[in-house]
Coordinates of C-alpha atoms in Angstrom, one line a residue:
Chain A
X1 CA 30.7 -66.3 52.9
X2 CA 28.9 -62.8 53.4
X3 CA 28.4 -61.0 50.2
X4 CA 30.0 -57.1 50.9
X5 CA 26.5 -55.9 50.4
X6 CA 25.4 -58.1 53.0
X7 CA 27.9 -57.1 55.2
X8 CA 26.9 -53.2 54.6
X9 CA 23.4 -53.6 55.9
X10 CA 21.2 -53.9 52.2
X11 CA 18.5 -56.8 51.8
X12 CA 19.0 -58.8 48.3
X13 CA 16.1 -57.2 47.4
X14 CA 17.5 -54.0 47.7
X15 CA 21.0 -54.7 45.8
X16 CA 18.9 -56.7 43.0
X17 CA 17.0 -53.2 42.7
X18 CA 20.2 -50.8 42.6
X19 CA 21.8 -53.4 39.8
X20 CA 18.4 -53.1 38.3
X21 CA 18.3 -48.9 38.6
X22 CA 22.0 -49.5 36.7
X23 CA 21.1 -51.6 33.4
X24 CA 17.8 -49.0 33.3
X25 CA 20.5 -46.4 33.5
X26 CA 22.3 -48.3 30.5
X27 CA 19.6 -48.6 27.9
X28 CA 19.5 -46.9 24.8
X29 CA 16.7 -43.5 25.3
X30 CA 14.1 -44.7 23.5
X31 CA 14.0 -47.8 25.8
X32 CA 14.8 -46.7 28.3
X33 CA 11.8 -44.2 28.7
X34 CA 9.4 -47.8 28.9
X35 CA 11.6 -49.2 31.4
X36 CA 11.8 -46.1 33.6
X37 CA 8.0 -46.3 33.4
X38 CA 7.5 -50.0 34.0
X39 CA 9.4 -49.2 37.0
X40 CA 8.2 -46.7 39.0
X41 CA 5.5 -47.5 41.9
X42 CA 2.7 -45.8 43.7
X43 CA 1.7 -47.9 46.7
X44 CA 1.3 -46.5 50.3
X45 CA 2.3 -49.1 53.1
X46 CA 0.5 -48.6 56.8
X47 CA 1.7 -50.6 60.0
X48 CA -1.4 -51.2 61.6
X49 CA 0.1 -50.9 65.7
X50 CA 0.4 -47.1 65.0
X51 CA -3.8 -46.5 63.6
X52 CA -4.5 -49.4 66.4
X53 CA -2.6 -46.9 69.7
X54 CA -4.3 -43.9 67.3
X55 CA -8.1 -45.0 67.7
X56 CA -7.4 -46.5 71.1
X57 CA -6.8 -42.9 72.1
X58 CA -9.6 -41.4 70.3
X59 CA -11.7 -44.1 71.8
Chain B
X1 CA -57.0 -28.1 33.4
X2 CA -53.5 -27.9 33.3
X3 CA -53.3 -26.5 36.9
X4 CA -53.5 -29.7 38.0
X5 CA -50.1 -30.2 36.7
X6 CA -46.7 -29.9 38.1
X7 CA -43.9 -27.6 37.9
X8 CA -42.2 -29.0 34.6
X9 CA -38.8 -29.6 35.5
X10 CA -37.7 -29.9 31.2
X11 CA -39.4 -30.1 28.5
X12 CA -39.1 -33.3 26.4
X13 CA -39.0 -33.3 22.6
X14 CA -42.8 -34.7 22.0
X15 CA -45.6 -32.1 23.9
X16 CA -47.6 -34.4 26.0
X17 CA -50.1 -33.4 28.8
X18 CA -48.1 -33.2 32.3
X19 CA -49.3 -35.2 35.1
X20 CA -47.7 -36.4 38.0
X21 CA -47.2 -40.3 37.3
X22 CA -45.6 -39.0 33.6
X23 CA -43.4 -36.8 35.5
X24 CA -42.1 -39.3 38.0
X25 CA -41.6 -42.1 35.0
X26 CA -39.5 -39.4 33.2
X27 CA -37.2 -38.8 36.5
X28 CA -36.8 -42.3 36.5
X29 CA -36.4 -43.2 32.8
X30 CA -33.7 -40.6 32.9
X31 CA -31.8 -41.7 35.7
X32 CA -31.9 -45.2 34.5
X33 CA -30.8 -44.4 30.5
X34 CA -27.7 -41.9 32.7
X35 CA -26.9 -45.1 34.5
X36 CA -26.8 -47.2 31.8
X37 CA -24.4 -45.3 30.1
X38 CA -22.1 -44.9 33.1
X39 CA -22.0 -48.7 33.2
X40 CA -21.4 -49.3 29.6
X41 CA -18.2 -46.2 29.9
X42 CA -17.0 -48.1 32.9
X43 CA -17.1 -51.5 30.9
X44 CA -14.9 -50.1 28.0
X45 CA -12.5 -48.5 30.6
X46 CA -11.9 -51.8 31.9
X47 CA -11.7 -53.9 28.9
X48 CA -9.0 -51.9 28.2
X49 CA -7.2 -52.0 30.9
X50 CA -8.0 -55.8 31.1
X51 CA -6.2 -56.4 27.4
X52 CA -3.3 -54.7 28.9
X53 CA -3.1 -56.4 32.0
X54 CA -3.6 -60.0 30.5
X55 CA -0.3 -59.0 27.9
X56 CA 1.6 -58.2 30.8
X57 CA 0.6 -61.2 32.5
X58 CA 2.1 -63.4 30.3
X59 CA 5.5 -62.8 31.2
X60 CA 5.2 -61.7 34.6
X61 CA 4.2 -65.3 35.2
X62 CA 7.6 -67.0 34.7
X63 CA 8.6 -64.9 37.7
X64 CA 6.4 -66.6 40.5
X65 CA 6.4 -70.2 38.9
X66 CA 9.9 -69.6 38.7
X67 CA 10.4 -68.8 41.9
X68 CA 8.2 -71.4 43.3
X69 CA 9.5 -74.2 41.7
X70 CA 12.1 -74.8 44.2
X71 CA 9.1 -75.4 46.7
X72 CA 7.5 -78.0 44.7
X73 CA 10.8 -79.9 43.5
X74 CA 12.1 -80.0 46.6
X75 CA 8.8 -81.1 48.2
X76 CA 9.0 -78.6 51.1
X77 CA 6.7 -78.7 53.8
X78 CA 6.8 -77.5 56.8
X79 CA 6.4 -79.0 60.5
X80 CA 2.9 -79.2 61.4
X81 CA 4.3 -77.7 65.5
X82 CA 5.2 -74.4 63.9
X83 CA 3.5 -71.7 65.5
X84 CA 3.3 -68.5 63.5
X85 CA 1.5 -67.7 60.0
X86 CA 1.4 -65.0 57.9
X87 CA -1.3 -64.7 55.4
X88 CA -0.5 -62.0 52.6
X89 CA -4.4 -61.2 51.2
X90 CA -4.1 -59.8 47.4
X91 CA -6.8 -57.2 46.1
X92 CA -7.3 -53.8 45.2
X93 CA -8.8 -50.3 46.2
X94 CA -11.4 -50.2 43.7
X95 CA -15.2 -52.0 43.8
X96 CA -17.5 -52.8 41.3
X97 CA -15.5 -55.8 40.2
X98 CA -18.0 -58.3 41.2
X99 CA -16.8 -61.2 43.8
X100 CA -13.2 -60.5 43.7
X101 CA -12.8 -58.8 47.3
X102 CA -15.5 -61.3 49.2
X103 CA -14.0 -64.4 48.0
X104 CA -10.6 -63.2 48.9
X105 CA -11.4 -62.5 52.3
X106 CA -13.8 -64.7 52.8
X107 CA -10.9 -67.8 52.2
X108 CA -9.0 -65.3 55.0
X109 CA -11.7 -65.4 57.6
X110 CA -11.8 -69.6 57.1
X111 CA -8.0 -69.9 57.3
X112 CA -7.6 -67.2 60.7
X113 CA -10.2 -69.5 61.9
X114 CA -9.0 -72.5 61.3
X115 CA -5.2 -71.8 62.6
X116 CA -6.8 -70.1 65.6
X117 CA -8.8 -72.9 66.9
X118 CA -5.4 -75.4 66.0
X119 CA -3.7 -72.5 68.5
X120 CA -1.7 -71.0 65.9
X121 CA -0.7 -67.5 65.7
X122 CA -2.1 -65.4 62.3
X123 CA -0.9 -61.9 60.8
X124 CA -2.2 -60.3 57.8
X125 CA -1.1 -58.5 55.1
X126 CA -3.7 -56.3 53.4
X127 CA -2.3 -55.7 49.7
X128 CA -5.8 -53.3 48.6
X129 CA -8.5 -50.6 50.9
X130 CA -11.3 -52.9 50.3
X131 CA -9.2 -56.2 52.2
X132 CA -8.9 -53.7 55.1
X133 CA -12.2 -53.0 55.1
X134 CA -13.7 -56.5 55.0
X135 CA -11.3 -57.4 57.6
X136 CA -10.4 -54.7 60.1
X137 CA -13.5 -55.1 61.9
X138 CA -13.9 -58.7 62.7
X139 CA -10.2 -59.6 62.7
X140 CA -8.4 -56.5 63.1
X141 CA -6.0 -57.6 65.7
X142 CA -4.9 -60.0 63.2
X143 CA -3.9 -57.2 60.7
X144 CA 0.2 -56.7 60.6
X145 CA 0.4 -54.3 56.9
X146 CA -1.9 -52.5 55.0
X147 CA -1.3 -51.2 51.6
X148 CA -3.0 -48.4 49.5
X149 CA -3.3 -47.0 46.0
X150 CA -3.6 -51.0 44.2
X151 CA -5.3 -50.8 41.2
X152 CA -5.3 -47.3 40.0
X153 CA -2.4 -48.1 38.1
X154 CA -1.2 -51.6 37.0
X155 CA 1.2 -53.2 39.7
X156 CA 5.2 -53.1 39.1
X157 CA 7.7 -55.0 40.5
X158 CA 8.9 -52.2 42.5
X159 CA 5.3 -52.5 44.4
X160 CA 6.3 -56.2 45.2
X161 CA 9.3 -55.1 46.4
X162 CA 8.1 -52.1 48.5
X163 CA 5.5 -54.7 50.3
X164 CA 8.3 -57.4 50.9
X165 CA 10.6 -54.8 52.0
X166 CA 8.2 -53.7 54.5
X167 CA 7.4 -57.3 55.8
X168 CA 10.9 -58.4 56.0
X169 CA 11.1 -55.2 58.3
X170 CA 8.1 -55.9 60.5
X171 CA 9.9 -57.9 62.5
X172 CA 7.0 -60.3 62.1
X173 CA 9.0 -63.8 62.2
X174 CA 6.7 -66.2 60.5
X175 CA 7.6 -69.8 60.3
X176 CA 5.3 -70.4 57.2
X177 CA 2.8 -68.5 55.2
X178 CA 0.7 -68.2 51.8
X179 CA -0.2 -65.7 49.9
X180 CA -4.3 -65.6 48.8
X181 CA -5.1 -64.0 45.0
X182 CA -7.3 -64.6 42.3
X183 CA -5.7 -66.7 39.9
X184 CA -6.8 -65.6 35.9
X185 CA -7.8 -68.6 34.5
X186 CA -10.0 -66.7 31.3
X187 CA -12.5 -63.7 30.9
X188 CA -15.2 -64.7 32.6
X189 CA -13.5 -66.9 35.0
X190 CA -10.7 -66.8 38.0
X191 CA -10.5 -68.4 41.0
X192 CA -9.1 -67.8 44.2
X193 CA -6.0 -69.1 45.1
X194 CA -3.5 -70.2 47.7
X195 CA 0.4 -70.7 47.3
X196 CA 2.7 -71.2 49.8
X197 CA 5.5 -69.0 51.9
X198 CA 8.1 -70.7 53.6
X199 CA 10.6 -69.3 56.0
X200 CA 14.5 -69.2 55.9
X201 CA 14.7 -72.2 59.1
X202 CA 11.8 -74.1 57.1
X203 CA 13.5 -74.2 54.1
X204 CA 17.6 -74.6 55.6
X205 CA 15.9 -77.5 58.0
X206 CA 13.9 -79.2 54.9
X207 CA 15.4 -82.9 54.4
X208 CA 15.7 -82.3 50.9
X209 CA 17.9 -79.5 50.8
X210 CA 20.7 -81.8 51.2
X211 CA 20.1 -83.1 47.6
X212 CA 21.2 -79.1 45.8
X213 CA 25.0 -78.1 46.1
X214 CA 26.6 -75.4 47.4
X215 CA 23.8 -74.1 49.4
X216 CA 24.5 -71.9 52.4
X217 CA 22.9 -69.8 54.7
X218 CA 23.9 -66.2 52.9
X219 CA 22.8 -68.1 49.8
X220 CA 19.7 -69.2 50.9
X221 CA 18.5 -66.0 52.6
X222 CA 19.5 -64.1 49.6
X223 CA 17.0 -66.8 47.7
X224 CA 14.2 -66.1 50.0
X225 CA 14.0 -62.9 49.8
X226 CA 13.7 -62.7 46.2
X227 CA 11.4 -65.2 46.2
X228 CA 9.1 -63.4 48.3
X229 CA 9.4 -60.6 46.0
X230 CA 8.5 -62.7 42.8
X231 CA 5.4 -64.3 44.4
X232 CA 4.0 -61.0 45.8
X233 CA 4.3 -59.8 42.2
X234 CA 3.1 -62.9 40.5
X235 CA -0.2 -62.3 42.6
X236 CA -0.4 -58.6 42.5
X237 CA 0.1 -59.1 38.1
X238 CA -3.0 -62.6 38.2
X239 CA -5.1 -60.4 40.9
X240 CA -5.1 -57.5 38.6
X241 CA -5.9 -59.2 35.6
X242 CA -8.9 -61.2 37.0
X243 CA -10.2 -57.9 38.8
X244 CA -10.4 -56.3 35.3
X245 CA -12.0 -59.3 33.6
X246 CA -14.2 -59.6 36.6
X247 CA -14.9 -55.5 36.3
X248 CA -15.9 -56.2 32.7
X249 CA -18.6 -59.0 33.6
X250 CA -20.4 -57.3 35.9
X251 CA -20.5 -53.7 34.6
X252 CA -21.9 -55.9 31.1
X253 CA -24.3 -57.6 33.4
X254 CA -25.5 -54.1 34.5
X255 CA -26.1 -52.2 31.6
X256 CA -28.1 -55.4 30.7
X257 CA -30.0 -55.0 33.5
X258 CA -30.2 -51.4 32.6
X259 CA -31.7 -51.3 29.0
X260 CA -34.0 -54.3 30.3
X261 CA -35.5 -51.2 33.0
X262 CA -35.3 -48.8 30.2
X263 CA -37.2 -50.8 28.0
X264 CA -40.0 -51.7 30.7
X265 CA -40.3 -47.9 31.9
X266 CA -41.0 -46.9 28.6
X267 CA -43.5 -49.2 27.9
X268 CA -45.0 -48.4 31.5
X269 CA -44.6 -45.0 30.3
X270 CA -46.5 -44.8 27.4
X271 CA -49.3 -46.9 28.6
X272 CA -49.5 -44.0 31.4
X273 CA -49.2 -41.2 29.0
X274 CA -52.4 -42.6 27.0
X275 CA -54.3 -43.2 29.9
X276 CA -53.9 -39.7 31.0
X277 CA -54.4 -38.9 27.4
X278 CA -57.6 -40.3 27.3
X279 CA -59.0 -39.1 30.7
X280 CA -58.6 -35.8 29.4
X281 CA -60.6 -36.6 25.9
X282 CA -62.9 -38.6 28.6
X283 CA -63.4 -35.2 30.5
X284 CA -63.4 -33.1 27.8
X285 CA -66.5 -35.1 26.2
X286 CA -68.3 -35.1 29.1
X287 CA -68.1 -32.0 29.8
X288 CA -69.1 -30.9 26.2
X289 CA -72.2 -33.6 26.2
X290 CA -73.3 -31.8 29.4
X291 CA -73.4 -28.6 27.9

């Protein structure tokens, strides 16, 4: 049986991060701050086709 | 007599006679005692970070051995005629750290060419600049995702999510995979590592999935992609660590190196300082005996 979230087009990973974004949402401040900063993110993500076409070009 | 020397770039706290071999020892002496304490900054910097990274490690752990215990239990393996592989290659932006980057794509380079020759199809992910740049020359066709900015800070879950997100999205369907990191085994030692990735058809298709109840497709993909999640953050959290440790080795080994340079330079030094010395008393003599 499909979950609705499923059904609405999110990936489990997505939904577990939303439920996640909620109980950070419902912690006390002083927690809260650490969580908020345990869960924040800095990576960049390239696909490589687009630089491949790029330096074909500029070949 | 002293228009023989050079213009004096400083002036150093003892007065000695300026000559060109002094002067070029000093440069040197100099640069070597800056160097020395670069490397000795950079080693406290990342013990540090490495103290930090190893307390976070702890827990972070239960997440991929967790998540990969279903694949051991349930002895999964998949069918030797699958054709596509994904290899998700785990290391950072930053260098200095000693072997970490080599060894990791060096085990790449021996697995694309191993799968090639057994006419197997390879992607890889790049988690780390420096992966890319071992890699995108030799095997750059083989390259699916690179990711920047690993390492500056320490890697969160979100990251691992971010980078599964993206893979699931690819539309890269791999039958199988594993994911290459350096497992923290202590300070001065990791290795590099190999776990597995198994696809959604693998894993339904597996004759031991029979055995666990209430397993169904939704179920099972929802599983998946978790687990993918979990095991790209359980090597992200052991890369990081061993980076650090690794980080802390080598800038020690270099400030040893260091100090042993200073220390030879200086005696070099001085024995070039009274030689000059004395060729000037030398001159000086002789010159007053001819008189």
């Amino acid at each position: 049986m499909v979950a609705y979230w499923r059904q609405a087009g999110l990936s489990y990973i997505r939904f577990s991060a939303i439920c996640a974004g909620a109980v950070r949402a419902a912690l006390k401040p002083q927690i809260r701050a650490e969580a908020l900063k345990a869960a924040e993110s800095n990576v960049r993500i390239t696909r490589v086709k687009a630089i491949a076409a790029a330096s074909f070009f500029f070949w | 007599m002293f228009a023989r020397s050079s213009a004096a770039v400083f002036l150093p706290q003892w007065y000695i006679y300026f000559n060109y071999r002094t002067l070029m020892l000093t440069i040197r002496l100099k640069s070597v005692k800056n160097i020395q304490k670069i490397t000795k900054s950079m080693k406290m910097v990342a013990a540090a970070k490495y103290s930090r990274a190893e307390r976070s490690l702890k827990p972070a752990r239960v997440y991929g051995t967790g998540a990969l215990a279903l694949y051991e239990k349930a002895d999964i393996k998949a069918p030797e005629d699958k054709n596509k592989h994904l290899i998700i290659g785990v290391s950072s932006d930053r260098g200095l750290c000693g072997a970490i980057h080599s060894s990791v794509a060096k085990t790449i380079k021996g697995e694309i060419a191993k799968l090639t020759g057994a006419g197997k199809e390879v992607m890889v992910v790049n988690i780390g600049d420096k992966l890319r740049g071992l890699l995108y020359r030799t095997h750059g066709k083989h390259i699916l995702i690179n990711c920047k900015e690993v390492g500056r800070k320490p890697p969160t879950f979100a990251d691992a999510s971010i980078i599964a997100t993206e893979l699931l999205n690819s539309g890269y369907e791999f039958d199988q995979g594993s994911i290459i990191y350096n497992r923290f085994r202590s300070v001065i030692s990791y290795k590099t590592d190999e776990k597995p990735l198994f696809s959604m058809e693998t894993v339904a298709n597996s004759e031991n999935m029979g055995i666990y109840d209430d397993i169904d497709a939704d179920v099972l993909r929802n599983y998946q992609e978790f687990a993918l999640v979990n095991v790209i953050y359980f090597g992200l959290k052991e890369s990081t660590t061993s980076e650090q440790s690794a980080r802390m080795t080598a800038m020690d080994s270099a400030s040893k190196n260091a100090s042993e340079m200073i220390d030879k330079l200086t005696l070099t030094f001085n024995r070039t300082r009274q030689a000059v010395i004395t060729k000037e008393l030398i001159e000086i003599i002789s010159g007053a005996a001819a008189l």
